[in-house]
XYZ file of C-alpha atoms in Angstrom:
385
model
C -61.938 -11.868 -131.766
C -65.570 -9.059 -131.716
C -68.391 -11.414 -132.607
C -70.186 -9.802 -135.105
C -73.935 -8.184 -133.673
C -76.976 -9.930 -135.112
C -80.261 -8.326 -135.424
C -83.839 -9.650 -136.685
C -85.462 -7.516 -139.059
C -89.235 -7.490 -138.492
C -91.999 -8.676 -140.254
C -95.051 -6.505 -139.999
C -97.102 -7.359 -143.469
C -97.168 -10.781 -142.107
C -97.967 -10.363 -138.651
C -100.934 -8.305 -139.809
C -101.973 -10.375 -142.696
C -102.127 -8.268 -145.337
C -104.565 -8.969 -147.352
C -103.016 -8.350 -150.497
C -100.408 -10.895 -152.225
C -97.331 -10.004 -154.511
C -98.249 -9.394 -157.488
C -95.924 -8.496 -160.388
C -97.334 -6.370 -163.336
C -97.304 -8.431 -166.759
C -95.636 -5.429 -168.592
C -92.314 -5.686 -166.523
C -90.553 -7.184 -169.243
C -91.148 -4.819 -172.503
C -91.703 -1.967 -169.779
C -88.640 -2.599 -168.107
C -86.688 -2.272 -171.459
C -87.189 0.541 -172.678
C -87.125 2.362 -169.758
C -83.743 1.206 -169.202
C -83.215 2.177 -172.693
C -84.504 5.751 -171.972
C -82.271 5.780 -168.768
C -79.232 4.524 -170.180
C -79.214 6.957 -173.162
C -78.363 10.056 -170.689
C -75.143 8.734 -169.537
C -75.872 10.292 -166.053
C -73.513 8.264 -164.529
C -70.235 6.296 -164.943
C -70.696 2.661 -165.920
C -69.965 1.082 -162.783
C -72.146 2.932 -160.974
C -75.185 2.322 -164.134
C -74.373 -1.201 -163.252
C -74.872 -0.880 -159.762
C -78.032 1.119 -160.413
C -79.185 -1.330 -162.859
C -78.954 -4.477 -160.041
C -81.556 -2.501 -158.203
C -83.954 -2.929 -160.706
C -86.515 -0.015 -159.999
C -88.482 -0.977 -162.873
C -89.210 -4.359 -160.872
C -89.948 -1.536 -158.034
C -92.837 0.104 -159.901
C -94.189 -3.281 -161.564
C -94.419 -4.606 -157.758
C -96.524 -1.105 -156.482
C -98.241 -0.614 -159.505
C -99.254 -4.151 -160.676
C -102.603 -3.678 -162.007
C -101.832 -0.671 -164.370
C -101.853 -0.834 -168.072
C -98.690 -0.326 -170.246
C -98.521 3.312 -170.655
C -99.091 4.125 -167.264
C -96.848 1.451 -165.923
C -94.009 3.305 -168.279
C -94.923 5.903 -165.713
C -93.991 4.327 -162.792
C -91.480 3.241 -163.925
C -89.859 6.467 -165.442
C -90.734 7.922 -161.967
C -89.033 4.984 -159.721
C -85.749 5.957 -162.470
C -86.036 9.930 -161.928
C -86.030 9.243 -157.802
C -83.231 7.299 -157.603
C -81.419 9.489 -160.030
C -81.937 12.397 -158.088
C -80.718 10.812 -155.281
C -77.724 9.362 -156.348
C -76.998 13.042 -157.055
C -78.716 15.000 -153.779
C -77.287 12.499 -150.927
C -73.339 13.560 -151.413
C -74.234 17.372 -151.422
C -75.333 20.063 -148.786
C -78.575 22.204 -148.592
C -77.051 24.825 -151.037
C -75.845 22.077 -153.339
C -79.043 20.048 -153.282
C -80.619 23.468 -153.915
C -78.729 23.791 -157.115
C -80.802 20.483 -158.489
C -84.031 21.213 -157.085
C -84.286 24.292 -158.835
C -83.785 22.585 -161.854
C -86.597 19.785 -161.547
C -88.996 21.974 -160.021
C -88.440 24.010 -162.826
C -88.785 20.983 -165.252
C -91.966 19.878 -164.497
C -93.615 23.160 -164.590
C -92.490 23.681 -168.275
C -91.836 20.349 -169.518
C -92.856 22.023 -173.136
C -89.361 24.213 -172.757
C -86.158 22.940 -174.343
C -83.618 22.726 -171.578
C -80.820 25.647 -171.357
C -77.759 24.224 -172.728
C -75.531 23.192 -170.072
C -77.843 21.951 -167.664
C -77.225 19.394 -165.834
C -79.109 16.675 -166.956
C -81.486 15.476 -163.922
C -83.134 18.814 -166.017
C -83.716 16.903 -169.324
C -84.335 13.456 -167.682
C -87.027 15.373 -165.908
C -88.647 17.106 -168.261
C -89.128 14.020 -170.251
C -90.578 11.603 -167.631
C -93.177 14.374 -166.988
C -94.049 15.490 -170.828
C -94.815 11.470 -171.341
C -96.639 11.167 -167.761
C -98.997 14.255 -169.002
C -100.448 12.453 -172.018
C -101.998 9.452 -170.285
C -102.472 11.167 -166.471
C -105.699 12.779 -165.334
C -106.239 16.455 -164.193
C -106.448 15.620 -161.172
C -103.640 13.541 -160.519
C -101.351 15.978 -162.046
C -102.564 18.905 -160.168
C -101.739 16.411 -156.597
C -98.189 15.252 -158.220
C -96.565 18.837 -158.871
C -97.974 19.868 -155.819
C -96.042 16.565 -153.888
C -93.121 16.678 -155.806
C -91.840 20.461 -155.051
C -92.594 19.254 -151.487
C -90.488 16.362 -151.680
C -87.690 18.572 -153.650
C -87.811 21.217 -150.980
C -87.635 18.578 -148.056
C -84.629 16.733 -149.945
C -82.773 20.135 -149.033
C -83.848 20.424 -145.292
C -82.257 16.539 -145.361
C -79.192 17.739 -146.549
C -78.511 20.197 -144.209
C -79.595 17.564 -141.460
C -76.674 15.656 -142.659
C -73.513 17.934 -142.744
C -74.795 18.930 -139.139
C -75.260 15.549 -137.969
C -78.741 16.377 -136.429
C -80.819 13.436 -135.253
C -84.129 14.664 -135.188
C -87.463 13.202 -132.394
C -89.095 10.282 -133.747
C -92.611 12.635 -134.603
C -90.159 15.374 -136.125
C -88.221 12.437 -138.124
C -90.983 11.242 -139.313
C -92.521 14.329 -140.158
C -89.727 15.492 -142.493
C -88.936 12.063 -144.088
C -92.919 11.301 -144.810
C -91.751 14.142 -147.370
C -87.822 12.959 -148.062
C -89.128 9.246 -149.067
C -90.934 10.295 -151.682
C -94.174 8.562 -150.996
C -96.757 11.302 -151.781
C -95.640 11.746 -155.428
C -94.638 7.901 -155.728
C -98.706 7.773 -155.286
C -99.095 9.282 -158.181
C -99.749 6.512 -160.701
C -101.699 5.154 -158.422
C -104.228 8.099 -159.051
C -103.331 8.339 -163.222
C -106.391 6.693 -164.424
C -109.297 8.687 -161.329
C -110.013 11.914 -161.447
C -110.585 12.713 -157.127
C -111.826 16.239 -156.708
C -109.772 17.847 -153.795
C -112.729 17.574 -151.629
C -112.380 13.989 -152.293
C -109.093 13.669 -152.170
C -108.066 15.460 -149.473
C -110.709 14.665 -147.374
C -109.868 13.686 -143.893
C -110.331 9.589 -144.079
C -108.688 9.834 -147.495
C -105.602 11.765 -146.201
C -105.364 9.883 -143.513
C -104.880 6.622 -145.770
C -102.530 8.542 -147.563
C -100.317 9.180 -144.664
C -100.756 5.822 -143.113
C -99.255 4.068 -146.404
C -96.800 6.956 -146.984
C -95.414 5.927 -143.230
C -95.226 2.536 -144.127
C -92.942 3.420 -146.827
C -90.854 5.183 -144.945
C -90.292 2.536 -142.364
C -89.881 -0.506 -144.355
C -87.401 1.646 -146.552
C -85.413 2.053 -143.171
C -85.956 -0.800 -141.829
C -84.153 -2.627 -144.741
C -81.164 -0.122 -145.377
C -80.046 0.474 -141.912
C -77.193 -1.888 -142.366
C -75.928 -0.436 -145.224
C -76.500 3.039 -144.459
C -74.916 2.878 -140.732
C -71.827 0.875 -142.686
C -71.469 4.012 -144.716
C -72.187 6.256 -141.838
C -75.010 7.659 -143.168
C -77.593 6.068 -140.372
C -78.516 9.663 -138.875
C -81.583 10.271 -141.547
C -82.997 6.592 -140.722
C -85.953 5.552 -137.934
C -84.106 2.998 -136.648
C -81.381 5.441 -135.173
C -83.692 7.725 -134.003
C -85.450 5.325 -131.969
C -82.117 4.091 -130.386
C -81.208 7.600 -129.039
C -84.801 8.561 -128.339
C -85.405 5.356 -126.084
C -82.156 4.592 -125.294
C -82.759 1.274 -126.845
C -80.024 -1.439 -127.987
C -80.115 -2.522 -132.121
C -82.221 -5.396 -131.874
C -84.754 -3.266 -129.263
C -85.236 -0.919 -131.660
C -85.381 -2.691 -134.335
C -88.518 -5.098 -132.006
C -89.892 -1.052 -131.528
C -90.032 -0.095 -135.097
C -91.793 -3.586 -136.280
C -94.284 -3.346 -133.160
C -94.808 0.579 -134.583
C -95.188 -0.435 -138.358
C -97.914 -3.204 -137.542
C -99.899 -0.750 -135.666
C -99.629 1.558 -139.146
C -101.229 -1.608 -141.373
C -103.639 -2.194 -138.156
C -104.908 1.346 -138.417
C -105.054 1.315 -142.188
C -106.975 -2.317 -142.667
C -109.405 -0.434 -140.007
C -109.886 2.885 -141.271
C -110.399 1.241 -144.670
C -113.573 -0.303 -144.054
C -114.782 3.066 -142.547
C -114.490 5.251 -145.852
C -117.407 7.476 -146.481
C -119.731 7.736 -148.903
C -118.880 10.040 -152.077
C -121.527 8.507 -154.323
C -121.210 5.438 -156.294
C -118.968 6.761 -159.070
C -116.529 8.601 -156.717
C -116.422 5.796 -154.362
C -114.999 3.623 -157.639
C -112.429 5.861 -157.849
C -111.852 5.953 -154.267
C -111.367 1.701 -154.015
C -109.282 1.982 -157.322
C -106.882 4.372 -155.558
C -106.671 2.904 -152.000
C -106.534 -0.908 -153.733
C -103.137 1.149 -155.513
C -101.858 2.433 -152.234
C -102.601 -1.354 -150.194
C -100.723 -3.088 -153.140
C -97.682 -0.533 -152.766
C -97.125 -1.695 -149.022
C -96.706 -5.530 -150.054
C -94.798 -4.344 -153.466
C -92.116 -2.393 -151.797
C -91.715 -5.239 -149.336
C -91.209 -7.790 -151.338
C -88.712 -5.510 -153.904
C -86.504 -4.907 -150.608
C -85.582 -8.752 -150.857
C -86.110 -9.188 -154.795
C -83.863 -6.500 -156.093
C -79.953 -6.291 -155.133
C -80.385 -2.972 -153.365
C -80.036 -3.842 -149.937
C -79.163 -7.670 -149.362
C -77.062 -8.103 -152.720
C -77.743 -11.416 -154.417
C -78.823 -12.941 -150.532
C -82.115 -11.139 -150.529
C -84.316 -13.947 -150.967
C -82.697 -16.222 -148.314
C -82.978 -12.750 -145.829
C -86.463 -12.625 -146.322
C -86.713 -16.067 -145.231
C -84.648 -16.376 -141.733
C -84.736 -12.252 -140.978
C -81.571 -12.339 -139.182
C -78.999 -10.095 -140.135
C -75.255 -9.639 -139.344
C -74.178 -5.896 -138.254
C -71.900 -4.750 -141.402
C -68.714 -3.008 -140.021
C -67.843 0.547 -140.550
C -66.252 1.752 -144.131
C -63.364 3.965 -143.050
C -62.282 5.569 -146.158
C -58.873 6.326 -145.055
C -59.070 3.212 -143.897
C -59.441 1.669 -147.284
C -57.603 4.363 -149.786
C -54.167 2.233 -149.672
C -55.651 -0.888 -149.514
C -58.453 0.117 -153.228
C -54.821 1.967 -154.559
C -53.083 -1.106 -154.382
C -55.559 -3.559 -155.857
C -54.707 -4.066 -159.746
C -57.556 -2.589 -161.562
C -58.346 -6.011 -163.543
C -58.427 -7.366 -160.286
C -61.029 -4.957 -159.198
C -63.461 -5.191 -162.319
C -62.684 -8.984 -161.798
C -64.468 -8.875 -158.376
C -67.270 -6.712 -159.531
C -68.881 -9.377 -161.793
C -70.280 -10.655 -158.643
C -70.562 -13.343 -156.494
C -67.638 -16.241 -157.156
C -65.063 -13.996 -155.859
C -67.290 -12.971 -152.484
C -66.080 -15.461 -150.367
C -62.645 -15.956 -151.473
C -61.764 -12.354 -150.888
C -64.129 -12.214 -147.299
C -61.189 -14.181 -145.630
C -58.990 -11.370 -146.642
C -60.856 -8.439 -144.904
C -62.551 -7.570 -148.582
C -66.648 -6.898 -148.604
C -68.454 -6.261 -151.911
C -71.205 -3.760 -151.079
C -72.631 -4.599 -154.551
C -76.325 -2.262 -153.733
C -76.231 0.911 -155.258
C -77.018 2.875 -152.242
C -74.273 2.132 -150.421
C -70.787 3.104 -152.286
C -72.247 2.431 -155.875
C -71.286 -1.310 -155.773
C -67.724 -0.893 -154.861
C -65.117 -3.681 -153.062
C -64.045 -2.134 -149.752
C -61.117 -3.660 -147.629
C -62.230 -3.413 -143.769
């Protein structure tokens, strides 16, 4: 009998003491439903997988990041956490020509989110348009002007991803990083942070304000990986994820790796706590604006943290008791045809049965059955291994 590899997922936020505690915006409840409301009333997916998307709870996502922001904006954030993961449920199954196909259309969205959609479209289109004729109202010039800027960046490095994956391409650790600073999202996830300023580009853009920026936006990246390796490499989708790129780049084992990209993360919060306290001088109304934002950004690092374990996305209903011990089992590998005669013969009730949840997990674990119930991996789905 294989005895099943464990690895310990690192800690960084604590080893460096962040400053900042969770903190959970008071809106999250009224916010929450009626941007599930909005979301739901698309139909822009099939039920189960709305109900796996639902258990991730991306409207606890953006009341984590954003938790000092007022109800309209946090309906912002909160729209936007809905349109990313949307866009990627729909991206991350296609190639570069397919993702291009999408792109095009919320590119296209936000620049003209006074046009009626063509009829047809698909409807990442209308979802799009709406989440950014609502942001407009409340946002500042400013902080547009930066978001449609980041997002067609994002957009356009979603498609460079693709075509990463159909080849199979493992990229360098700076080149990785380079391209998924952009594929994460984190430079227009930033954006409500910025809503309620109004940074001149001199400002914002400005080397030690960038450089904050960038320091947060790689934190993102590598506490997203860090946390959905397991799943990802279950799924065989681990080639667009740090973690795997530092294996083959250092010839490291799992568990070295995974003590290289914890040591690498801390020295990202180290560098940020540091070049925080050495922020110019922009005169005393700018440098309000400037605290305002970078308070946004430092609260984002401990938000996102703490949603990895609070939300079903990556550790199911265990996520709480993960972020306690750290240690985690190696999933094994999905084979699909593997499991096509195995899902074929299952009764149907049976299956629906199983997808309420947890009481039949361990009863069907004996029988080779796992219940990937995050909506990253397999849309919530019981696979027999």
């Amino acid at each position: 009998m294989s005895t099943q590899i464990q690895f310990r997922l690192p800690d960084p936020v604590e080893i460096c003491h962040w400053p900042w505690p969770r903190m959970l915006n008071p809106h999250y409840a009224e916010v929450k439903a009626e941007c599930v409301a909005w979301i739901h009333s698309f139909n822009a997916m099939s039920p189960k997988a709305q109900k796996a998307f639902d258990k991730c709870d991306f409207s606890l996502l953006a009341s984590l990041i954003y938790p000092s922001l007022d109800r309209q904006h946090l309906r912002t954030g909160c729209d936007l956490m809905m349109l990313f993961f949307v866009f990627d449920e729909f991206t991350d199954k296609e190639d570069g020509k397919g993702v291009r196909k999408y792109v095009d259309i919320v590119v296209d969205a936000i620049e003209h989110p006074d046009r009626p959609r063509p009829a047809g479209e698909h409807v990442l289109g209308e979802i799009t348009r709406q989440f950014w004729e609502r942001a407009i109202q409340t946002a500042s010039a400013a902080s547009q002007r930066h978001f449609v800027r980041t997002f067609k960046e994002y957009a356009e490095a979603v498609i460079e991803e693709a075509s990463d994956r159909v080849s199979d391409r493992v990229r360098s650790i700076d080149d990785y990083l380079a391209l998924r600073r952009l594929t994460a999202g984190p430079y227009p996830g930033f954006f409500p942070c910025e809503v309620r300023v109004d940074l001149p580009d001199d400002v914002f853009y400005h080397p030690s304000v960038a450089n904050l920026t960038r320091l947060v936006a790689e934190s993102v990246v590598v506490t997203n990986d860090t946390y959905s390796y397991n799943i990802e490499q279950a799924a065989g989708h681990q080639g667009h994820n740090i973690v795997t790129v530092v294996m083959r780049e250092k010839h490291l084992s799992l568990p070295q790796a995974f003590e290289w990209v914890g040591n690498y993360h801390a020295g990202i919060l180290t560098e940020f706590l540091e070049s925080r306290q050495k922020l110019p001088s922009f005169g005393a109304e700018l440098d309000a604006q400037v605290a305002d934002y970078v308070e946004g950004l430092a609260h984002g690092v401990r938000g996102l943290d703490n949603w990895c374990f609070e939300s079903g996305r990556y550790f199911g209903s265990k996520g709480l008791e993960v972020q306690k011990h750290r240690t985690v089992g190696l999933l094994p590998k999905v084979v699909q045809h593997e499991i096509a005669t195995p899902m074929m013969a299952l009764p149907v009730s049976d299956l629906d049965k199983m997808e309420e949840g947890e009481p039949e997990l361990e009863k069907n674990q004996s029988a080779g059955w796992r219940y990937f119930d995050c909506f990253s991996c397999l849309s919530g789905r019981w696979m027999y291994l």
